[in-house]
Coordinates of C-alpha atoms in Angstrom, one line a residue:
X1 CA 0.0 0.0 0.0
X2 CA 0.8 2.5 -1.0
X3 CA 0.6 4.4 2.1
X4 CA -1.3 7.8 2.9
X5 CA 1.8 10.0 3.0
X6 CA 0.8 13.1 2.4
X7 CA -2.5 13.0 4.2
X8 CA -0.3 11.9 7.0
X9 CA 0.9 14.9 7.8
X10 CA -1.9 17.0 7.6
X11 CA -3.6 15.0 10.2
X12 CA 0.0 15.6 12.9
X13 CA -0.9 19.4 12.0
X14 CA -3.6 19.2 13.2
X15 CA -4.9 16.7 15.7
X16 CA -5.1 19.4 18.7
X17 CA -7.1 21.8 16.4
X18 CA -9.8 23.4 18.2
X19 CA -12.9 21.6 15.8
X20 CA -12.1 18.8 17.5
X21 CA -15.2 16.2 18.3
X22 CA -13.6 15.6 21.3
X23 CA -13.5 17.6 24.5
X24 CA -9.8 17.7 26.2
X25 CA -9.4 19.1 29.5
X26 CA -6.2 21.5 30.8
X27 CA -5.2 21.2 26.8
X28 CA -2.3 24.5 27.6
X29 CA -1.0 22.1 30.1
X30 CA 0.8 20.4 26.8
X31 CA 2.6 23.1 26.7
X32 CA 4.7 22.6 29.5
X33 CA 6.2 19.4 29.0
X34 CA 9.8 19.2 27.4
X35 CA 8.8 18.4 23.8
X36 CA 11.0 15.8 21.6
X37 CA 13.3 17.1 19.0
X38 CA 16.9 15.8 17.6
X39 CA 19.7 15.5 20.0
X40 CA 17.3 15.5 23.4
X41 CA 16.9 12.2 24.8
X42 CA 13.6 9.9 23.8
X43 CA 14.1 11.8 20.0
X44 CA 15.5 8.9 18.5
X45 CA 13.9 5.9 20.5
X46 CA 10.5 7.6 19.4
X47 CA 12.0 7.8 15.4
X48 CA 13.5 4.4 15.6
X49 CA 9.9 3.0 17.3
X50 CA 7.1 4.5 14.8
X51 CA 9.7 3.7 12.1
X52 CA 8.8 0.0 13.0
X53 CA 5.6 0.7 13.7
X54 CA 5.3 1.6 10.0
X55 CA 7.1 -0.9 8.6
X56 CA 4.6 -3.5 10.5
X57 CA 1.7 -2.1 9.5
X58 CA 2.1 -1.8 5.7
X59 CA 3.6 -5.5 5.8
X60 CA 1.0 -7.0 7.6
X61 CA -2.0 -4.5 5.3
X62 CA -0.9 -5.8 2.1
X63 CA 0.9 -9.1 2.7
X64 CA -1.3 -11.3 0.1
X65 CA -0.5 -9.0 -2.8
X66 CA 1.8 -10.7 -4.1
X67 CA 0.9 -14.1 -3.3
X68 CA -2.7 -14.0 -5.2
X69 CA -2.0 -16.3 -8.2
X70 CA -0.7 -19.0 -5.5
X71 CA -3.8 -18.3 -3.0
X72 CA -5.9 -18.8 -5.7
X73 CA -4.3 -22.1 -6.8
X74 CA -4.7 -23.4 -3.5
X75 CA -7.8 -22.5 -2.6
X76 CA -8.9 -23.5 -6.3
X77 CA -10.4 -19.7 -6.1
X78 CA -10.9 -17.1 -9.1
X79 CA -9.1 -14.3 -9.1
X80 CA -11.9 -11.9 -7.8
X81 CA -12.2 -13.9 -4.7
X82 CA -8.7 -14.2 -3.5
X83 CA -8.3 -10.1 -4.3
X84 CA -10.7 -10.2 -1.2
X85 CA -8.0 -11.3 0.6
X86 CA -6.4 -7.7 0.1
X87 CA -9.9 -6.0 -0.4
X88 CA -11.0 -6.9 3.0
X89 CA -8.0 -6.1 4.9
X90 CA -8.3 -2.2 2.9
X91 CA -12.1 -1.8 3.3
X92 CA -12.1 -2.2 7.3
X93 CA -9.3 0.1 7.3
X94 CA -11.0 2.4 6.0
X95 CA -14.4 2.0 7.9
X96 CA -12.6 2.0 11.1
X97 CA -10.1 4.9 10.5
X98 CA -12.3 7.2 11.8
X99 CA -13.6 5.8 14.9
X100 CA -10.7 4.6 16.1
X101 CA -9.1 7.8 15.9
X102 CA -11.9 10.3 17.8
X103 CA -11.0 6.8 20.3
X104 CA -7.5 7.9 20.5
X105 CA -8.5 11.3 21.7
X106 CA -10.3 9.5 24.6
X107 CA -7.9 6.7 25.4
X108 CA -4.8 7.6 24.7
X109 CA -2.1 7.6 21.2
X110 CA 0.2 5.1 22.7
X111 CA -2.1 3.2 23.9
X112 CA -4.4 2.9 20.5
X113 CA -1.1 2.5 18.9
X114 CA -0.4 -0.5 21.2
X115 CA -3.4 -2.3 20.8
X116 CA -3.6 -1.8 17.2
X117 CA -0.3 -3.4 16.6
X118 CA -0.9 -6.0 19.4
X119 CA -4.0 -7.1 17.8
X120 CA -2.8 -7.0 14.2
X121 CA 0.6 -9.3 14.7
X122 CA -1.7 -11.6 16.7
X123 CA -3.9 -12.0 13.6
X124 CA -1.0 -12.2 11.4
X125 CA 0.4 -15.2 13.0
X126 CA -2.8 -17.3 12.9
X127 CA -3.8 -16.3 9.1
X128 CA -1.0 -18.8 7.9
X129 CA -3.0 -21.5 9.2
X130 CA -6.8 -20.1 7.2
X131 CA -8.4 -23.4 6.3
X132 CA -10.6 -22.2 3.8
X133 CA -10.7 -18.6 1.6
X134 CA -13.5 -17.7 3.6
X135 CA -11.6 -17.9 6.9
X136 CA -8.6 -16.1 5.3
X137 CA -11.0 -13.1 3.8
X138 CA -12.4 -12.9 7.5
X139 CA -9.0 -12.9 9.1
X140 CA -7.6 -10.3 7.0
X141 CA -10.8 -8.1 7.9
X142 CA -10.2 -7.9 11.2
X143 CA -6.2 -7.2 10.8
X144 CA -7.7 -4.2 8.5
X145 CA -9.7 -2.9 11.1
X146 CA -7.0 -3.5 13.9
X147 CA -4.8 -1.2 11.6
X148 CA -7.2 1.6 11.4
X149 CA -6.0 2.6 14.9
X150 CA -2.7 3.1 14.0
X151 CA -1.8 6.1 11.5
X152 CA -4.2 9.0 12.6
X153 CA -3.1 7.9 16.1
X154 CA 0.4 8.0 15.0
X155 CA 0.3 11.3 13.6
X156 CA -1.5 12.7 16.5
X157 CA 1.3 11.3 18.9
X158 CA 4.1 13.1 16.9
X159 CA 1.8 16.3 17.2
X160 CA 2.0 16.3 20.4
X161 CA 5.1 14.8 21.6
X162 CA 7.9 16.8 19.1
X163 CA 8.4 20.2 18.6
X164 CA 6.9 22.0 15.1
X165 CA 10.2 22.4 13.7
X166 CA 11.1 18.7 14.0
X167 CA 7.7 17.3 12.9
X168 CA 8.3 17.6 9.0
X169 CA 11.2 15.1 9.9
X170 CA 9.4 12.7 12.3
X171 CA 6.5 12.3 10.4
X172 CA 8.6 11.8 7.3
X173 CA 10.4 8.8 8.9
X174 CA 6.9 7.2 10.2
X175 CA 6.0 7.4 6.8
X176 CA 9.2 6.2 5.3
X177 CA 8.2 3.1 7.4
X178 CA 5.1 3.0 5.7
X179 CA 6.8 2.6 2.4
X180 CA 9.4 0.3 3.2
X181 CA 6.5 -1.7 5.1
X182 CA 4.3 -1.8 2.0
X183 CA 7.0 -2.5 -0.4
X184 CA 9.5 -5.5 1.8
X185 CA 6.7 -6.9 3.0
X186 CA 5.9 -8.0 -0.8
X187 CA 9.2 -8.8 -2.1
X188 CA 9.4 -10.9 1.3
X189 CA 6.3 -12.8 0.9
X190 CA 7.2 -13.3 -2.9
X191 CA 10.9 -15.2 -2.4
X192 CA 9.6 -16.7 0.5
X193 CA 6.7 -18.6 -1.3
X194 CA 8.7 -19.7 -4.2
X195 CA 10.7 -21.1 -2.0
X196 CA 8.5 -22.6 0.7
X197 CA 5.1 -21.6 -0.4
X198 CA 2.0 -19.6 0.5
X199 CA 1.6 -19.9 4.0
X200 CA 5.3 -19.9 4.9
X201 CA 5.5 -16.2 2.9
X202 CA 2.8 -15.1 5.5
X203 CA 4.0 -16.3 8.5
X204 CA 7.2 -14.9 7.9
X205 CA 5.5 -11.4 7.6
X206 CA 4.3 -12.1 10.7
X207 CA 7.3 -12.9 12.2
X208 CA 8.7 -9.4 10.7
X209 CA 5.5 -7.5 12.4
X210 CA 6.2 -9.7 15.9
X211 CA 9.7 -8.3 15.8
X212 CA 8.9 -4.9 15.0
X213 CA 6.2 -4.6 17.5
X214 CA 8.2 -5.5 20.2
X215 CA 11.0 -2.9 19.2
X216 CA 8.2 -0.1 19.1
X217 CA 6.5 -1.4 22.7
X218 CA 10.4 -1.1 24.3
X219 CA 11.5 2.1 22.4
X220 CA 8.3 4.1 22.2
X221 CA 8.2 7.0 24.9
X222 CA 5.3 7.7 27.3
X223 CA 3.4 10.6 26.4
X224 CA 3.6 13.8 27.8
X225 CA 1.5 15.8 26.1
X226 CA -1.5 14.1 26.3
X227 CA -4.6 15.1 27.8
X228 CA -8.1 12.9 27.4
X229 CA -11.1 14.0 26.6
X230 CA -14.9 12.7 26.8
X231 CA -16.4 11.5 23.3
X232 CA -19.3 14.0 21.7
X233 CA -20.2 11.6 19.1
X234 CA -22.8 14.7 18.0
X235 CA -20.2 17.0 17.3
X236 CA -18.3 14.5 15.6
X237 CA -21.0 13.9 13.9
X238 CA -21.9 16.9 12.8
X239 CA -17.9 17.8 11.7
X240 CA -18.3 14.9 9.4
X241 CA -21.6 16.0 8.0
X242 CA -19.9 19.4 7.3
X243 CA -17.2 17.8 5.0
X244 CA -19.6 15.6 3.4
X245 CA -21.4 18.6 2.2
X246 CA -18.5 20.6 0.9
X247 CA -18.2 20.4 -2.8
X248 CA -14.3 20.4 -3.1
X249 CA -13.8 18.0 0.0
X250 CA -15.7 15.7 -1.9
X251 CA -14.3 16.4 -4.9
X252 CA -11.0 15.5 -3.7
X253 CA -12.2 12.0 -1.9
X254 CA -13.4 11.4 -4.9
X255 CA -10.1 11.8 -7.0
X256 CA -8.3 9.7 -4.2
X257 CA -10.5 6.9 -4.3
X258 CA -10.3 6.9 -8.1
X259 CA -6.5 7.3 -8.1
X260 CA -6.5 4.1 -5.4
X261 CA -8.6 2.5 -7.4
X262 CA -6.3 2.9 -10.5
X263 CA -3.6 1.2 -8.1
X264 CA -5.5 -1.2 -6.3
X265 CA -6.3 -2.8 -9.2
X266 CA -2.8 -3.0 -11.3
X267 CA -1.1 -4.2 -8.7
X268 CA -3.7 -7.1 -6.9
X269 CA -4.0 -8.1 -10.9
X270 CA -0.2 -7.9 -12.1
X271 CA 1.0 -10.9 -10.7
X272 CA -1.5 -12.8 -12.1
X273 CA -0.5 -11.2 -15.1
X274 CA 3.1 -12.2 -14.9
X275 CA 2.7 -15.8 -13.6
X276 CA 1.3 -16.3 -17.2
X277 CA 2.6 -16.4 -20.7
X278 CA 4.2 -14.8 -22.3
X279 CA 6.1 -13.9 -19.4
X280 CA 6.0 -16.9 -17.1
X281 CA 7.9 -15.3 -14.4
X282 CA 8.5 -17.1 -10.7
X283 CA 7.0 -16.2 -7.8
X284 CA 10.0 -14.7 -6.2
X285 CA 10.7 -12.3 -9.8
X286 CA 7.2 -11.0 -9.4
X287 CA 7.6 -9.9 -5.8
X288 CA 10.1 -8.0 -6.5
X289 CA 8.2 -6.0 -8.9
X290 CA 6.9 -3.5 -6.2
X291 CA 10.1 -2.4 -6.0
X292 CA 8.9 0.1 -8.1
X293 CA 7.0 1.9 -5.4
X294 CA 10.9 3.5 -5.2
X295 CA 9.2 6.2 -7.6
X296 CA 6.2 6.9 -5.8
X297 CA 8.8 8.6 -2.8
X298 CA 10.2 10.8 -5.6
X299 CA 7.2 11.7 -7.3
X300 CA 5.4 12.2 -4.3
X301 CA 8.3 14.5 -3.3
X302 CA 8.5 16.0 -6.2
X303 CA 4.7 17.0 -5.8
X304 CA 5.1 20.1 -3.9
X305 CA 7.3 21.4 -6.8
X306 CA 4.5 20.6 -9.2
X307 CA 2.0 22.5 -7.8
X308 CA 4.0 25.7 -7.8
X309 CA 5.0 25.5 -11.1
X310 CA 1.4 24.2 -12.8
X311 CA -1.2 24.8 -10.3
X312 CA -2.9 22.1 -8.4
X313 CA -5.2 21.3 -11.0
X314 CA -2.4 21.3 -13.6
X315 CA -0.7 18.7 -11.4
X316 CA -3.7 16.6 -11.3
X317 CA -3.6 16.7 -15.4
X318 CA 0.1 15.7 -15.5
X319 CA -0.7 12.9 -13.5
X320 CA -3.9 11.2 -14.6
X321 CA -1.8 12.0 -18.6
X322 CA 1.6 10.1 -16.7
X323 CA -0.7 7.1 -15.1
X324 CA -3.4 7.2 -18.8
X325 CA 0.5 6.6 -20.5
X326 CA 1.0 3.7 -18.2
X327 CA -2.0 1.9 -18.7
X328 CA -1.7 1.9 -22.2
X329 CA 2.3 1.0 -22.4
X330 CA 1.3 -2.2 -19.7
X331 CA -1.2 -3.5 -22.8
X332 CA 2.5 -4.5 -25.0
X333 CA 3.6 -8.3 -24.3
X334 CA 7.1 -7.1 -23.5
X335 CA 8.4 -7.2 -19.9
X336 CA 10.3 -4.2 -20.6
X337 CA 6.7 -2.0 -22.2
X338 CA 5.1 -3.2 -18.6
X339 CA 7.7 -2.4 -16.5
X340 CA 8.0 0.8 -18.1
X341 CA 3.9 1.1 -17.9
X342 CA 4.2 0.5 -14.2
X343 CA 6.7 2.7 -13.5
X344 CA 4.3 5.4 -15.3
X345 CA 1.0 4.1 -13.2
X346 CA 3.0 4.5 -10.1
X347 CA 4.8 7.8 -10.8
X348 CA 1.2 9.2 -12.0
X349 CA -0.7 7.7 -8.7
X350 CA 2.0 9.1 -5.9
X351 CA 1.7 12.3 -7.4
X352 CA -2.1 12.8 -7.7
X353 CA -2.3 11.6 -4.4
X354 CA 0.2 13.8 -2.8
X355 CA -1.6 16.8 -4.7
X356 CA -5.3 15.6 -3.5
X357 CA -4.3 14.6 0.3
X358 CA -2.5 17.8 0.8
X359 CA -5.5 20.1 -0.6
X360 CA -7.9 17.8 1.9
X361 CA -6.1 20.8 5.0
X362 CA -6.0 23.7 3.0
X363 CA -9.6 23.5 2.0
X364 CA -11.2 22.7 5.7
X365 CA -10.9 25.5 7.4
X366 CA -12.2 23.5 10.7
X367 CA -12.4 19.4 12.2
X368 CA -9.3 19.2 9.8
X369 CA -8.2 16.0 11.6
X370 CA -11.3 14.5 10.2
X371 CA -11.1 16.0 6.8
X372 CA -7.9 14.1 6.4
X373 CA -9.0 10.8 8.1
X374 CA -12.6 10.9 5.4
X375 CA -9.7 11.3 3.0
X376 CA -7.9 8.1 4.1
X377 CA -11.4 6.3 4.2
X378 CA -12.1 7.2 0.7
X379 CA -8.4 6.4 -0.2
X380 CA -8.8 2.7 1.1
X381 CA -12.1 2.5 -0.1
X382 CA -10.7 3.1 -3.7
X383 CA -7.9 0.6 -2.8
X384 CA -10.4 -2.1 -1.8
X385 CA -13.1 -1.5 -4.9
X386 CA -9.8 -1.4 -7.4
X387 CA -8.3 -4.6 -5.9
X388 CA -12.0 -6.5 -6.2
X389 CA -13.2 -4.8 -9.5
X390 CA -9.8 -5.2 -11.6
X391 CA -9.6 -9.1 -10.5
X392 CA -13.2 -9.7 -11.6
X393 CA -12.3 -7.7 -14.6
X394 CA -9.2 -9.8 -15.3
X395 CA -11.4 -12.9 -14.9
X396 CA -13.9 -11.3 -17.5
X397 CA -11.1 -10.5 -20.0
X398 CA -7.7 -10.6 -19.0
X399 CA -5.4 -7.7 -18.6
X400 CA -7.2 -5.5 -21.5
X401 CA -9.9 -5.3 -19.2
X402 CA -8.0 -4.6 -16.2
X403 CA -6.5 -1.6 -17.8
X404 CA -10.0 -0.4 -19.3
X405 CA -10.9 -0.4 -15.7
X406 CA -8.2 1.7 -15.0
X407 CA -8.7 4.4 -17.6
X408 CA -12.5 4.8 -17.0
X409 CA -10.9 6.0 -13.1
X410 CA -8.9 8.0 -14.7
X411 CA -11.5 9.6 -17.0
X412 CA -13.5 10.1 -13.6
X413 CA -10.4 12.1 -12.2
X414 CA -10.0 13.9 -15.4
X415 CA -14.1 15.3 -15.3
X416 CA -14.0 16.1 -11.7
X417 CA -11.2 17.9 -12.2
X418 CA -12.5 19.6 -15.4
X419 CA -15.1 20.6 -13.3
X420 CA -13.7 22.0 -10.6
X421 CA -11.8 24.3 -13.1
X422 CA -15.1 25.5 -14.3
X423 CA -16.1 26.1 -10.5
X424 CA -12.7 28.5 -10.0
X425 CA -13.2 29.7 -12.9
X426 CA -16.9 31.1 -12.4
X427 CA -16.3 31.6 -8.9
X428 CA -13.7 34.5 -10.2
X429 CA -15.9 35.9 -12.6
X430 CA -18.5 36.4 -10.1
X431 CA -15.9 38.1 -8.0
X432 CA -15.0 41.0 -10.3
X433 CA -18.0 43.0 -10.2
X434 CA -17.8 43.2 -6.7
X435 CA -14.2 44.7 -7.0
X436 CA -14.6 47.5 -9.2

């Protein structure tokens, strides 16, 4: 998975903002604790812990990706069912997301951190041992929704517990975990399984999220900063209705979901693609595919620079043209036309995602801690309908279909986007009169 990156961040900014649905009690108290920053002691334990917090997490989320094509074989399952595997895991995520994270405000970060973790390895280790597709699906849905607890609670934690001028860095490690997470935990379960199989590849994950977990309960420091606060389900409630009614927050779910969804289902349906002919390529070859997420972190990066130059909109249009470009190139039987195309689809998807997640804080102007967790819901949502729909699709008609899957997402992000132009566009015309 790819991970949320850039919606991370805008959830650390602003966990403590004053829209929260939660009521906290002596909140300047946070103030005068000693707050983490490099070279003070607890700085690097904290780094080094949500590091492998990350890295667990993104392991454990997508861990059957790459193993689909042998899932199905031994389950004697079709392709759409064993993307559920992946779908299910992605789906409660992103029902739970929210919830768990107004749940943090109550009960603690750490402690919705620990649990979360705790809860997710333990899964992990019995999923190796699902008898049936069904009990592997269900398995996988609760890891998802274990999971949920862990990045808005993550982000929050960092909020709190560094300093602002060291938070850029912080968060960017956590989420550097992410990444490395998502992409090792693939390429593990891949050589793993051509070696030793299926199950084997997964409980070797496991064992990487076990070891990780216990790192992050030893190194992670006690907070500080934080101060409880009763649940007001109404007013969280009513901060989520808000969003839900805004026309450009829900514009830019939209494009996330649709961008995920582009993603989801490339990268559930590739290895599929590869086990066949004309490429015919071993288990442990096509796990090591996603080591093209690599360009996600620089176009995602690179994002920032984008925008200034072309707008946010013209970013959008440079990426949905980059990923369009990859979907296409993926349709030649060449290895090196769909590595190429992948390297395209990925470039294209960090990049619209890093422009659409960041807009999510700049547009709410209040409960922007939930702006960016509907975000992640609709991003996971996206991953989980892309995963399921380009499977089926690949059943239906092979990769072609797949990647006319894709490009109708894509079309979706292209008219939204056209649209909102048209918005700006008579929003500033409206404007002049009133100028003169």
């Amino acid at each position: 998975m790819p991970p949320a990156s850039t919606g991370a961040s805008t959830i650390a900014v602003d966990a403590s903002a004053p829209s929260s649905p939660v009521t906290t009690t002596a909140a300047s108290d946070a103030a005068t604790h000693e707050r983490l920053e490099p070279g003070r002691p607890g700085y690097r334990r904290m780094s080094f812990a949500l590091f492998a917090a990350g890295v667990a997490a993104f392991a454990l989320l997508y861990s059957t990706q790459a193993l689909l094509p042998a899932v199905s074989a031994s389950f004697d399952a079709t392709a759409g069912q064993a993307s559920w595997t992946v779908s299910a895991a992605t789906g409660a995520l992103a029902l739970f997301v929210l919830p768990l994270s107004a749940l943090s405000e109550r009960f603690g970060r750490r402690q919705m951190m620990t649990a979360s973790l705790t809860i997710a390895v333990l899964v992990g280790l019995l999923v190796p041992f699902a008898p049936s597709i069904g009990a592997l699906i269900a398995l996988r849905a609760v890891q998802g929704a274990a999971l949920a607890g862990l990045p808005a609670s993550a982000m929050a934690y960092l909020a709190e517990e560094v300093r602002p001028k060291a938070l850029i860095a912080a968060i960017g490690l956590f989420v550097a975990g992410n990444s490395i997470g998502g992409m090792s935990g693939r390429i593990l379960t891949g050589w793993v399984a051509q070696a030793w199989g299926w199950r084997a590849a997964l409980a070797a994950v496991g064992v990487l999220a076990l070891a990780c977990a216990v790192v992050f309960h030893f190194l992670i420091p006690k907070a500080k900063n934080f101060r409880p606060g009763s649940l007001n389900p109404k007013a969280l409630a009513k901060t989520v209705a808000g969003h839900l009614a805004d026309p450009l927050l829900v514009r830019l779910y939209a494009i996330g979901a649709l961008f995920m969804t582009v993603f989801g289902a490339v990268y559930t349906v590739i290895g599929y693609r590869l086990v066949e002919e004309p490429f015919s390529l071993p288990q442990g070859v096509i796990g090591s595919i996603f080591l093209v997420y690599l360009v996600g972190t620089v176009s995602s990066a690179a994002a920032g620079r984008l925008v200034a130059r072309l707008g946010r909109r013209g970013a959008l249009y440079l990426a949905v043209s980059t990923t369009a470009a990859g979907l296409l190139l993926s349709l030649a039987d060449r290895l090196a036309a769909v590595l190429l195309g992948l390297v395209l689809i990925t470039a294209g998807f960090f990049a619209g995602h890093a422009v659409a997640s960041s807009s999510v804080s700049r547009t709410a102007t209040t409960g922007r801690a939930q702006a960016s967790a509907l975000y992640q819901s609709a991003y996971y949502l996206g991953s989980s309908a892309g995963g399921t729909l380009g499977a089926v699709a690949f059943h239906a008609g092979g990769w072609t279909a797949t990647v006319a899957l894709g490009l109708l997402a894509v079309l979706g992000v292209v008219s939204i986007t056209l649209y909102g132009t048209r918005v700006a566009r008579a929003e500033r015309r409206a404007l002049v009169p009133a100028t003169r």
